[in-house]
Amino acid sequence: MIVIRRLRHAGLSIEDLPNIDLVLITHAHFDHLNRRSLRRIAARQPIVVPAGVANLVHDLGFEKVHEMNWWDSWSFKGLTITFTPAKHWGARVLHDRHRGYGGYCIEYQGRSVFHCGDTAYFNGFKEIGRRLKPEIVLMPIGAYEPPSRRDVHIGPEQAVIAFRELQGKMMVPMHFGTYRMSYEPLHEPAQRLLLAAAQDGVTQQIKFLFEGMPQIF
C-alpha cells in the first residue's frame, strides 16, 4: 500500500473533539475510511456507510451500522439524512467492485448542509438540486489532475457550475491542499475557484474555512 503524507495538520486532535452522536462515511477509500481513527472515536454511537461497506466498520465499536443506497433517507434525532449519487468509485482494494459511494444531505429544522463526497462533475447535481435544494454545500475542488487521468474529482470551474445546479446559498470548498494526490499545484484550486466565482458572480457565496477556526453560519 502506498502511503501519502499529509501536508496540513487537522484543525483538532481526536482528543479535543466534542462528543460525537453520529458518523457518516462517504466511501471506503483509505483516506476517507481510516479504521484506526474510527476505532478511536467509536463510543457506541451509530455509523452510516454506503451499501457494501458495513463489514469494514462492524468491529470498531459502533452501536449500529446503517447502510444506505442512493436516495435512501434516514431519520436520526430530528435530522433527515439523504444519501446522494456521485461520480467516483468505492473500491477499498484493486478488484473490490461491490462497495457503494456518494454524498450526504443533512436537513434539520428547515436548514440543510450537503457534503458532496468525492466526485467528478456529472449531471446528477441537477437532480440533487431539484430534489433537495441544499443550503450549505461542502464542495470538493482539488485533485483534478491525477496521474491516472481518470475523471473522478471535480475541478474549480466545474464546482461553480455544480453549485449553481445544486441551487445552494453558500459553498464551503474542501478536498484540496492537504495531500499531494494530483499534478496541480497545491495553491491552484483555491485561486481558480475564486476566479471562476468572480466570473459567475458568486464570490460572496464562497466561504473558505481554516483549520482550528470555527465559523457560525
JSON list of C-alpha atoms in Angstrom, two decimals:
[
{"chain": "A", "resi": 1, "resn": "MET", "atom": "CA", "xyz": [0.00, 0.00, 0.00]},
{"chain": "A", "resi": 2, "resn": "ILE", "atom": "CA", "xyz": [1.30, 3.49, -0.90]},
{"chain": "A", "resi": 3, "resn": "VAL", "atom": "CA", "xyz": [1.21, 5.95, 2.00]},
{"chain": "A", "resi": 4, "resn": "ILE", "atom": "CA", "xyz": [0.69, 9.62, 1.08]},
{"chain": "A", "resi": 5, "resn": "ARG", "atom": "CA", "xyz": [1.98, 12.07, 3.69]},
{"chain": "A", "resi": 6, "resn": "ARG", "atom": "CA", "xyz": [-0.44, 14.70, 4.99]},
{"chain": "A", "resi": 7, "resn": "LEU", "atom": "CA", "xyz": [0.79, 18.24, 4.26]},
{"chain": "A", "resi": 8, "resn": "ARG", "atom": "CA", "xyz": [-1.54, 20.19, 6.56]},
{"chain": "A", "resi": 9, "resn": "HIS", "atom": "CA", "xyz": [-2.48, 19.38, 10.13]},
{"chain": "A", "resi": 10, "resn": "ALA", "atom": "CA", "xyz": [-6.08, 18.76, 11.13]},
{"chain": "A", "resi": 11, "resn": "GLY", "atom": "CA", "xyz": [-7.78, 21.62, 12.98]},
{"chain": "A", "resi": 12, "resn": "LEU", "atom": "CA", "xyz": [-8.37, 19.49, 16.09]},
{"chain": "A", "resi": 13, "resn": "SER", "atom": "CA", "xyz": [-6.75, 16.42, 17.54]},
{"chain": "A", "resi": 14, "resn": "ILE", "atom": "CA", "xyz": [-9.03, 13.45, 18.13]},
{"chain": "A", "resi": 15, "resn": "GLU", "atom": "CA", "xyz": [-8.73, 14.02, 21.90]},
{"chain": "A", "resi": 16, "resn": "ASP", "atom": "CA", "xyz": [-10.19, 17.53, 21.52]},
{"chain": "A", "resi": 17, "resn": "LEU", "atom": "CA", "xyz": [-13.27, 16.55, 19.52]},
{"chain": "A", "resi": 18, "resn": "PRO", "atom": "CA", "xyz": [-16.65, 17.02, 21.23]},
{"chain": "A", "resi": 19, "resn": "ASN", "atom": "CA", "xyz": [-18.95, 14.06, 21.84]},
{"chain": "A", "resi": 20, "resn": "ILE", "atom": "CA", "xyz": [-19.89, 12.54, 18.50]},
{"chain": "A", "resi": 21, "resn": "ASP", "atom": "CA", "xyz": [-23.53, 11.46, 18.05]},
{"chain": "A", "resi": 22, "resn": "LEU", "atom": "CA", "xyz": [-23.29, 10.04, 14.54]},
{"chain": "A", "resi": 23, "resn": "VAL", "atom": "CA", "xyz": [-20.58, 9.20, 11.98]},
{"chain": "A", "resi": 24, "resn": "LEU", "atom": "CA", "xyz": [-21.10, 9.39, 8.19]},
{"chain": "A", "resi": 25, "resn": "ILE", "atom": "CA", "xyz": [-18.73, 7.65, 5.75]},
{"chain": "A", "resi": 26, "resn": "THR", "atom": "CA", "xyz": [-18.87, 8.60, 2.05]},
{"chain": "A", "resi": 27, "resn": "HIS", "atom": "CA", "xyz": [-16.84, 5.68, 0.67]},
{"chain": "A", "resi": 28, "resn": "ALA", "atom": "CA", "xyz": [-14.26, 3.08, 1.55]},
{"chain": "A", "resi": 29, "resn": "HIS", "atom": "CA", "xyz": [-11.07, 4.67, 0.21]},
{"chain": "A", "resi": 30, "resn": "PHE", "atom": "CA", "xyz": [-8.31, 4.67, 2.84]},
{"chain": "A", "resi": 31, "resn": "ASP", "atom": "CA", "xyz": [-8.22, 8.48, 3.14]},
{"chain": "A", "resi": 32, "resn": "HIS", "atom": "CA", "xyz": [-11.95, 8.55, 3.88]},
{"chain": "A", "resi": 33, "resn": "LEU", "atom": "CA", "xyz": [-12.38, 5.38, 5.94]},
{"chain": "A", "resi": 34, "resn": "ASN", "atom": "CA", "xyz": [-9.43, 5.11, 8.31]},
{"chain": "A", "resi": 35, "resn": "ARG", "atom": "CA", "xyz": [-10.18, 2.21, 10.62]},
{"chain": "A", "resi": 36, "resn": "ARG", "atom": "CA", "xyz": [-7.68, 3.25, 13.29]},
{"chain": "A", "resi": 37, "resn": "SER", "atom": "CA", "xyz": [-9.19, 6.75, 13.56]},
{"chain": "A", "resi": 38, "resn": "LEU", "atom": "CA", "xyz": [-12.74, 5.40, 13.57]},
{"chain": "A", "resi": 39, "resn": "ARG", "atom": "CA", "xyz": [-11.90, 2.95, 16.34]},
{"chain": "A", "resi": 40, "resn": "ARG", "atom": "CA", "xyz": [-10.65, 5.86, 18.47]},
{"chain": "A", "resi": 41, "resn": "ILE", "atom": "CA", "xyz": [-13.90, 7.85, 18.14]},
{"chain": "A", "resi": 42, "resn": "ALA", "atom": "CA", "xyz": [-16.32, 4.91, 18.36]},
{"chain": "A", "resi": 43, "resn": "ALA", "atom": "CA", "xyz": [-18.40, 5.23, 21.56]},
{"chain": "A", "resi": 44, "resn": "ARG", "atom": "CA", "xyz": [-21.48, 3.07, 20.93]},
{"chain": "A", "resi": 45, "resn": "GLN", "atom": "CA", "xyz": [-22.99, 5.61, 18.53]},
{"chain": "A", "resi": 46, "resn": "PRO", "atom": "CA", "xyz": [-24.38, 4.74, 15.06]},
{"chain": "A", "resi": 47, "resn": "ILE", "atom": "CA", "xyz": [-22.32, 4.94, 11.88]},
{"chain": "A", "resi": 48, "resn": "VAL", "atom": "CA", "xyz": [-23.76, 5.36, 8.37]},
{"chain": "A", "resi": 49, "resn": "VAL", "atom": "CA", "xyz": [-21.96, 3.84, 5.37]},
{"chain": "A", "resi": 50, "resn": "PRO", "atom": "CA", "xyz": [-22.73, 3.19, 1.70]},
{"chain": "A", "resi": 51, "resn": "ALA", "atom": "CA", "xyz": [-24.08, -0.21, 0.71]},
{"chain": "A", "resi": 52, "resn": "GLY", "atom": "CA", "xyz": [-21.36, -2.85, 0.73]},
{"chain": "A", "resi": 53, "resn": "VAL", "atom": "CA", "xyz": [-19.14, -1.07, 3.28]},
{"chain": "A", "resi": 54, "resn": "ALA", "atom": "CA", "xyz": [-20.60, -2.34, 6.58]},
{"chain": "A", "resi": 55, "resn": "ASN", "atom": "CA", "xyz": [-18.14, -5.20, 7.01]},
{"chain": "A", "resi": 56, "resn": "LEU", "atom": "CA", "xyz": [-15.26, -2.69, 7.24]},
{"chain": "A", "resi": 57, "resn": "VAL", "atom": "CA", "xyz": [-16.66, -1.00, 10.36]},
{"chain": "A", "resi": 58, "resn": "HIS", "atom": "CA", "xyz": [-18.63, -3.69, 12.23]},
{"chain": "A", "resi": 59, "resn": "ASP", "atom": "CA", "xyz": [-15.78, -4.50, 14.61]},
{"chain": "A", "resi": 60, "resn": "LEU", "atom": "CA", "xyz": [-14.77, -0.93, 15.53]},
{"chain": "A", "resi": 61, "resn": "GLY", "atom": "CA", "xyz": [-17.11, -0.30, 18.46]},
{"chain": "A", "resi": 62, "resn": "PHE", "atom": "CA", "xyz": [-20.13, 1.43, 16.93]},
{"chain": "A", "resi": 63, "resn": "GLU", "atom": "CA", "xyz": [-23.58, 0.65, 18.30]},
{"chain": "A", "resi": 64, "resn": "LYS", "atom": "CA", "xyz": [-25.25, 0.22, 14.92]},
{"chain": "A", "resi": 65, "resn": "VAL", "atom": "CA", "xyz": [-24.11, 0.20, 11.29]},
{"chain": "A", "resi": 66, "resn": "HIS", "atom": "CA", "xyz": [-26.67, 1.65, 8.89]},
{"chain": "A", "resi": 67, "resn": "GLU", "atom": "CA", "xyz": [-26.09, 1.01, 5.16]},
{"chain": "A", "resi": 68, "resn": "MET", "atom": "CA", "xyz": [-27.61, 3.30, 2.53]},
{"chain": "A", "resi": 69, "resn": "ASN", "atom": "CA", "xyz": [-28.15, 3.24, -1.23]},
{"chain": "A", "resi": 70, "resn": "TRP", "atom": "CA", "xyz": [-28.52, 6.35, -3.40]},
{"chain": "A", "resi": 71, "resn": "TRP", "atom": "CA", "xyz": [-31.64, 8.37, -2.49]},
{"chain": "A", "resi": 72, "resn": "ASP", "atom": "CA", "xyz": [-32.25, 6.44, 0.70]},
{"chain": "A", "resi": 73, "resn": "SER", "atom": "CA", "xyz": [-33.29, 8.72, 3.59]},
{"chain": "A", "resi": 74, "resn": "TRP", "atom": "CA", "xyz": [-32.92, 8.03, 7.30]},
{"chain": "A", "resi": 75, "resn": "SER", "atom": "CA", "xyz": [-34.17, 9.96, 10.35]},
{"chain": "A", "resi": 76, "resn": "PHE", "atom": "CA", "xyz": [-31.95, 10.36, 13.40]},
{"chain": "A", "resi": 77, "resn": "LYS", "atom": "CA", "xyz": [-32.68, 12.65, 16.37]},
{"chain": "A", "resi": 78, "resn": "GLY", "atom": "CA", "xyz": [-34.57, 15.17, 14.26]},
{"chain": "A", "resi": 79, "resn": "LEU", "atom": "CA", "xyz": [-32.15, 15.00, 11.33]},
{"chain": "A", "resi": 80, "resn": "THR", "atom": "CA", "xyz": [-33.13, 13.77, 7.89]},
{"chain": "A", "resi": 81, "resn": "ILE", "atom": "CA", "xyz": [-30.12, 12.23, 6.17]},
{"chain": "A", "resi": 82, "resn": "THR", "atom": "CA", "xyz": [-30.28, 11.51, 2.44]},
{"chain": "A", "resi": 83, "resn": "PHE", "atom": "CA", "xyz": [-27.55, 9.57, 0.63]},
{"chain": "A", "resi": 84, "resn": "THR", "atom": "CA", "xyz": [-26.94, 11.07, -2.81]},
{"chain": "A", "resi": 85, "resn": "PRO", "atom": "CA", "xyz": [-25.30, 9.93, -6.06]},
{"chain": "A", "resi": 86, "resn": "ALA", "atom": "CA", "xyz": [-21.77, 10.91, -7.08]},
{"chain": "A", "resi": 87, "resn": "LYS", "atom": "CA", "xyz": [-19.35, 10.22, -9.93]},
{"chain": "A", "resi": 88, "resn": "HIS", "atom": "CA", "xyz": [-16.49, 8.35, -8.29]},
{"chain": "A", "resi": 89, "resn": "TRP", "atom": "CA", "xyz": [-15.79, 4.76, -7.23]},
{"chain": "A", "resi": 90, "resn": "GLY", "atom": "CA", "xyz": [-15.85, 2.92, -3.94]},
{"chain": "A", "resi": 91, "resn": "ALA", "atom": "CA", "xyz": [-13.23, 0.15, -4.08]},
{"chain": "A", "resi": 92, "resn": "ARG", "atom": "CA", "xyz": [-11.12, -0.49, -0.99]},
{"chain": "A", "resi": 93, "resn": "VAL", "atom": "CA", "xyz": [-8.67, -2.66, -2.92]},
{"chain": "A", "resi": 94, "resn": "LEU", "atom": "CA", "xyz": [-7.99, -3.07, -6.63]},
{"chain": "A", "resi": 95, "resn": "HIS", "atom": "CA", "xyz": [-10.61, -5.70, -7.52]},
{"chain": "A", "resi": 96, "resn": "ASP", "atom": "CA", "xyz": [-13.17, -4.55, -4.94]},
{"chain": "A", "resi": 97, "resn": "ARG", "atom": "CA", "xyz": [-16.20, -3.59, -7.04]},
{"chain": "A", "resi": 98, "resn": "HIS", "atom": "CA", "xyz": [-19.21, -4.09, -4.78]},
{"chain": "A", "resi": 99, "resn": "ARG", "atom": "CA", "xyz": [-18.86, -1.11, -2.46]},
{"chain": "A", "resi": 100, "resn": "GLY", "atom": "CA", "xyz": [-21.03, 1.99, -2.76]},
{"chain": "A", "resi": 101, "resn": "TYR", "atom": "CA", "xyz": [-20.06, 5.67, -2.63]},
{"chain": "A", "resi": 102, "resn": "GLY", "atom": "CA", "xyz": [-21.84, 9.03, -2.58]},
{"chain": "A", "resi": 103, "resn": "GLY", "atom": "CA", "xyz": [-22.61, 12.16, -0.58]},
{"chain": "A", "resi": 104, "resn": "TYR", "atom": "CA", "xyz": [-24.92, 13.14, 2.27]},
{"chain": "A", "resi": 105, "resn": "CYS", "atom": "CA", "xyz": [-27.51, 15.89, 2.60]},
{"chain": "A", "resi": 106, "resn": "ILE", "atom": "CA", "xyz": [-28.41, 16.57, 6.23]},
{"chain": "A", "resi": 107, "resn": "GLU", "atom": "CA", "xyz": [-31.59, 18.54, 6.96]},
{"chain": "A", "resi": 108, "resn": "TYR", "atom": "CA", "xyz": [-32.64, 19.95, 10.34]},
{"chain": "A", "resi": 109, "resn": "GLN", "atom": "CA", "xyz": [-35.46, 22.38, 11.13]},
{"chain": "A", "resi": 110, "resn": "GLY", "atom": "CA", "xyz": [-35.55, 23.94, 7.68]},
{"chain": "A", "resi": 111, "resn": "ARG", "atom": "CA", "xyz": [-31.78, 24.20, 7.22]},
{"chain": "A", "resi": 112, "resn": "SER", "atom": "CA", "xyz": [-29.52, 21.82, 5.30]},
{"chain": "A", "resi": 113, "resn": "VAL", "atom": "CA", "xyz": [-25.89, 21.05, 4.58]},
{"chain": "A", "resi": 114, "resn": "PHE", "atom": "CA", "xyz": [-24.71, 18.88, 1.71]},
{"chain": "A", "resi": 115, "resn": "HIS", "atom": "CA", "xyz": [-21.39, 17.01, 1.70]},
{"chain": "A", "resi": 116, "resn": "CYS", "atom": "CA", "xyz": [-20.84, 16.05, -1.95]},
{"chain": "A", "resi": 117, "resn": "GLY", "atom": "CA", "xyz": [-18.39, 13.26, -1.15]},
{"chain": "A", "resi": 118, "resn": "ASP", "atom": "CA", "xyz": [-15.58, 12.57, -3.59]},
{"chain": "A", "resi": 119, "resn": "THR", "atom": "CA", "xyz": [-16.97, 13.22, -7.05]},
{"chain": "A", "resi": 120, "resn": "ALA", "atom": "CA", "xyz": [-16.31, 14.44, -10.55]},
{"chain": "A", "resi": 121, "resn": "TYR", "atom": "CA", "xyz": [-18.79, 16.75, -12.27]},
{"chain": "A", "resi": 122, "resn": "PHE", "atom": "CA", "xyz": [-21.87, 14.90, -13.53]},
{"chain": "A", "resi": 123, "resn": "ASN", "atom": "CA", "xyz": [-25.48, 15.59, -14.44]},
{"chain": "A", "resi": 124, "resn": "GLY", "atom": "CA", "xyz": [-26.63, 14.28, -11.07]},
{"chain": "A", "resi": 125, "resn": "PHE", "atom": "CA", "xyz": [-26.01, 17.68, -9.47]},
{"chain": "A", "resi": 126, "resn": "LYS", "atom": "CA", "xyz": [-29.11, 18.98, -11.25]},
{"chain": "A", "resi": 127, "resn": "GLU", "atom": "CA", "xyz": [-31.29, 16.23, -9.79]},
{"chain": "A", "resi": 128, "resn": "ILE", "atom": "CA", "xyz": [-29.84, 16.69, -6.31]},
{"chain": "A", "resi": 129, "resn": "GLY", "atom": "CA", "xyz": [-30.58, 20.40, -6.53]},
{"chain": "A", "resi": 130, "resn": "ARG", "atom": "CA", "xyz": [-34.09, 19.80, -7.77]},
{"chain": "A", "resi": 131, "resn": "ARG", "atom": "CA", "xyz": [-34.90, 17.29, -5.02]},
{"chain": "A", "resi": 132, "resn": "LEU", "atom": "CA", "xyz": [-33.05, 18.72, -2.03]},
{"chain": "A", "resi": 133, "resn": "LYS", "atom": "CA", "xyz": [-32.02, 22.36, -2.69]},
{"chain": "A", "resi": 134, "resn": "PRO", "atom": "CA", "xyz": [-29.21, 22.23, -0.10]},
{"chain": "A", "resi": 135, "resn": "GLU", "atom": "CA", "xyz": [-28.41, 25.49, 1.67]},
{"chain": "A", "resi": 136, "resn": "ILE", "atom": "CA", "xyz": [-24.72, 24.96, 2.53]},
{"chain": "A", "resi": 137, "resn": "VAL", "atom": "CA", "xyz": [-22.66, 22.94, 0.04]},
{"chain": "A", "resi": 138, "resn": "LEU", "atom": "CA", "xyz": [-19.35, 21.34, 1.07]},
{"chain": "A", "resi": 139, "resn": "MET", "atom": "CA", "xyz": [-17.79, 21.19, -2.40]},
{"chain": "A", "resi": 140, "resn": "PRO", "atom": "CA", "xyz": [-14.55, 19.40, -3.38]},
{"chain": "A", "resi": 141, "resn": "ILE", "atom": "CA", "xyz": [-12.29, 21.45, -5.67]},
{"chain": "A", "resi": 142, "resn": "GLY", "atom": "CA", "xyz": [-8.91, 19.63, -5.79]},
{"chain": "A", "resi": 143, "resn": "ALA", "atom": "CA", "xyz": [-7.12, 16.52, -7.13]},
{"chain": "A", "resi": 144, "resn": "TYR", "atom": "CA", "xyz": [-8.49, 17.14, -10.64]},
{"chain": "A", "resi": 145, "resn": "GLU", "atom": "CA", "xyz": [-5.25, 16.25, -12.48]},
{"chain": "A", "resi": 146, "resn": "PRO", "atom": "CA", "xyz": [-4.49, 12.76, -11.10]},
{"chain": "A", "resi": 147, "resn": "PRO", "atom": "CA", "xyz": [-1.69, 10.60, -12.56]},
{"chain": "A", "resi": 148, "resn": "SER", "atom": "CA", "xyz": [-4.31, 8.10, -13.75]},
{"chain": "A", "resi": 149, "resn": "ARG", "atom": "CA", "xyz": [-6.13, 10.84, -15.75]},
{"chain": "A", "resi": 150, "resn": "ARG", "atom": "CA", "xyz": [-9.42, 9.37, -14.52]},
{"chain": "A", "resi": 151, "resn": "ASP", "atom": "CA", "xyz": [-12.34, 11.78, -14.31]},
{"chain": "A", "resi": 152, "resn": "VAL", "atom": "CA", "xyz": [-13.15, 11.24, -10.63]},
{"chain": "A", "resi": 153, "resn": "HIS", "atom": "CA", "xyz": [-12.62, 14.65, -8.96]},
{"chain": "A", "resi": 154, "resn": "ILE", "atom": "CA", "xyz": [-14.32, 17.93, -9.79]},
{"chain": "A", "resi": 155, "resn": "GLY", "atom": "CA", "xyz": [-12.26, 20.97, -10.79]},
{"chain": "A", "resi": 156, "resn": "PRO", "atom": "CA", "xyz": [-12.81, 24.56, -9.57]},
{"chain": "A", "resi": 157, "resn": "GLU", "atom": "CA", "xyz": [-14.66, 25.82, -12.65]},
{"chain": "A", "resi": 158, "resn": "GLN", "atom": "CA", "xyz": [-16.98, 22.81, -12.69]},
{"chain": "A", "resi": 159, "resn": "ALA", "atom": "CA", "xyz": [-17.51, 23.25, -8.96]},
{"chain": "A", "resi": 160, "resn": "VAL", "atom": "CA", "xyz": [-19.06, 26.66, -9.61]},
{"chain": "A", "resi": 161, "resn": "ILE", "atom": "CA", "xyz": [-21.35, 25.14, -12.26]},
{"chain": "A", "resi": 162, "resn": "ALA", "atom": "CA", "xyz": [-22.34, 22.33, -9.88]},
{"chain": "A", "resi": 163, "resn": "PHE", "atom": "CA", "xyz": [-23.02, 24.85, -7.09]},
{"chain": "A", "resi": 164, "resn": "ARG", "atom": "CA", "xyz": [-25.40, 26.72, -9.38]},
{"chain": "A", "resi": 165, "resn": "GLU", "atom": "CA", "xyz": [-27.15, 23.48, -10.32]},
{"chain": "A", "resi": 166, "resn": "LEU", "atom": "CA", "xyz": [-27.50, 22.50, -6.66]},
{"chain": "A", "resi": 167, "resn": "GLN", "atom": "CA", "xyz": [-29.25, 25.84, -6.02]},
{"chain": "A", "resi": 168, "resn": "GLY", "atom": "CA", "xyz": [-27.07, 26.31, -2.94]},
{"chain": "A", "resi": 169, "resn": "LYS", "atom": "CA", "xyz": [-26.76, 29.53, -0.96]},
{"chain": "A", "resi": 170, "resn": "MET", "atom": "CA", "xyz": [-23.20, 29.04, 0.32]},
{"chain": "A", "resi": 171, "resn": "MET", "atom": "CA", "xyz": [-20.22, 26.97, -0.85]},
{"chain": "A", "resi": 172, "resn": "VAL", "atom": "CA", "xyz": [-17.52, 25.76, 1.54]},
{"chain": "A", "resi": 173, "resn": "PRO", "atom": "CA", "xyz": [-14.58, 24.48, -0.58]},
{"chain": "A", "resi": 174, "resn": "MET", "atom": "CA", "xyz": [-12.89, 21.27, 0.57]},
{"chain": "A", "resi": 175, "resn": "HIS", "atom": "CA", "xyz": [-10.68, 18.41, -0.65]},
{"chain": "A", "resi": 176, "resn": "PHE", "atom": "CA", "xyz": [-7.63, 20.48, -1.63]},
{"chain": "A", "resi": 177, "resn": "GLY", "atom": "CA", "xyz": [-4.24, 21.42, -0.25]},
{"chain": "A", "resi": 178, "resn": "THR", "atom": "CA", "xyz": [-3.96, 18.58, 2.30]},
{"chain": "A", "resi": 179, "resn": "TYR", "atom": "CA", "xyz": [-2.49, 15.66, 0.34]},
{"chain": "A", "resi": 180, "resn": "ARG", "atom": "CA", "xyz": [-0.44, 15.73, -2.86]},
{"chain": "A", "resi": 181, "resn": "MET", "atom": "CA", "xyz": [-2.63, 13.36, -4.85]},
{"chain": "A", "resi": 182, "resn": "SER", "atom": "CA", "xyz": [-2.61, 15.14, -8.20]},
{"chain": "A", "resi": 183, "resn": "TYR", "atom": "CA", "xyz": [-0.37, 17.17, -10.52]},
{"chain": "A", "resi": 184, "resn": "GLU", "atom": "CA", "xyz": [-1.90, 20.61, -9.95]},
{"chain": "A", "resi": 185, "resn": "PRO", "atom": "CA", "xyz": [-0.01, 22.96, -7.56]},
{"chain": "A", "resi": 186, "resn": "LEU", "atom": "CA", "xyz": [-1.44, 22.95, -4.04]},
{"chain": "A", "resi": 187, "resn": "HIS", "atom": "CA", "xyz": [-2.41, 26.63, -4.20]},
{"chain": "A", "resi": 188, "resn": "GLU", "atom": "CA", "xyz": [-4.10, 26.40, -7.60]},
{"chain": "A", "resi": 189, "resn": "PRO", "atom": "CA", "xyz": [-7.59, 25.04, -6.74]},
{"chain": "A", "resi": 190, "resn": "ALA", "atom": "CA", "xyz": [-8.49, 27.96, -4.45]},
{"chain": "A", "resi": 191, "resn": "GLN", "atom": "CA", "xyz": [-7.16, 30.57, -6.91]},
{"chain": "A", "resi": 192, "resn": "ARG", "atom": "CA", "xyz": [-9.04, 29.07, -9.85]},
{"chain": "A", "resi": 193, "resn": "LEU", "atom": "CA", "xyz": [-12.21, 28.75, -7.79]},
{"chain": "A", "resi": 194, "resn": "LEU", "atom": "CA", "xyz": [-12.15, 32.44, -6.82]},
{"chain": "A", "resi": 195, "resn": "LEU", "atom": "CA", "xyz": [-11.57, 33.46, -10.44]},
{"chain": "A", "resi": 196, "resn": "ALA", "atom": "CA", "xyz": [-14.44, 31.27, -11.67]},
{"chain": "A", "resi": 197, "resn": "ALA", "atom": "CA", "xyz": [-16.71, 32.51, -8.87]},
{"chain": "A", "resi": 198, "resn": "ALA", "atom": "CA", "xyz": [-15.96, 36.14, -9.76]},
{"chain": "A", "resi": 199, "resn": "GLN", "atom": "CA", "xyz": [-16.76, 35.49, -13.41]},
{"chain": "A", "resi": 200, "resn": "ASP", "atom": "CA", "xyz": [-20.05, 33.84, -12.39]},
{"chain": "A", "resi": 201, "resn": "GLY", "atom": "CA", "xyz": [-20.99, 36.48, -9.80]},
{"chain": "A", "resi": 202, "resn": "VAL", "atom": "CA", "xyz": [-21.00, 34.16, -6.77]},
{"chain": "A", "resi": 203, "resn": "THR", "atom": "CA", "xyz": [-17.85, 35.32, -4.96]},
{"chain": "A", "resi": 204, "resn": "GLN", "atom": "CA", "xyz": [-19.82, 36.41, -1.89]},
{"chain": "A", "resi": 205, "resn": "GLN", "atom": "CA", "xyz": [-21.23, 32.89, -1.58]},
{"chain": "A", "resi": 206, "resn": "ILE", "atom": "CA", "xyz": [-17.79, 31.24, -1.26]},
{"chain": "A", "resi": 207, "resn": "LYS", "atom": "CA", "xyz": [-16.64, 30.71, 2.35]},
{"chain": "A", "resi": 208, "resn": "PHE", "atom": "CA", "xyz": [-13.19, 29.22, 2.94]},
{"chain": "A", "resi": 209, "resn": "LEU", "atom": "CA", "xyz": [-12.70, 27.61, 6.35]},
{"chain": "A", "resi": 210, "resn": "PHE", "atom": "CA", "xyz": [-9.37, 27.39, 8.15]},
{"chain": "A", "resi": 211, "resn": "GLU", "atom": "CA", "xyz": [-8.15, 24.60, 10.41]},
{"chain": "A", "resi": 212, "resn": "GLY", "atom": "CA", "xyz": [-9.00, 25.21, 14.07]},
{"chain": "A", "resi": 213, "resn": "MET", "atom": "CA", "xyz": [-11.11, 28.32, 13.39]},
{"chain": "A", "resi": 214, "resn": "PRO", "atom": "CA", "xyz": [-14.86, 27.58, 13.71]},
{"chain": "A", "resi": 215, "resn": "GLN", "atom": "CA", "xyz": [-17.45, 29.70, 11.91]},
{"chain": "A", "resi": 216, "resn": "ILE", "atom": "CA", "xyz": [-21.18, 30.01, 12.52]},
{"chain": "A", "resi": 217, "resn": "PHE", "atom": "CA", "xyz": [-23.50, 30.13, 9.51]}
]
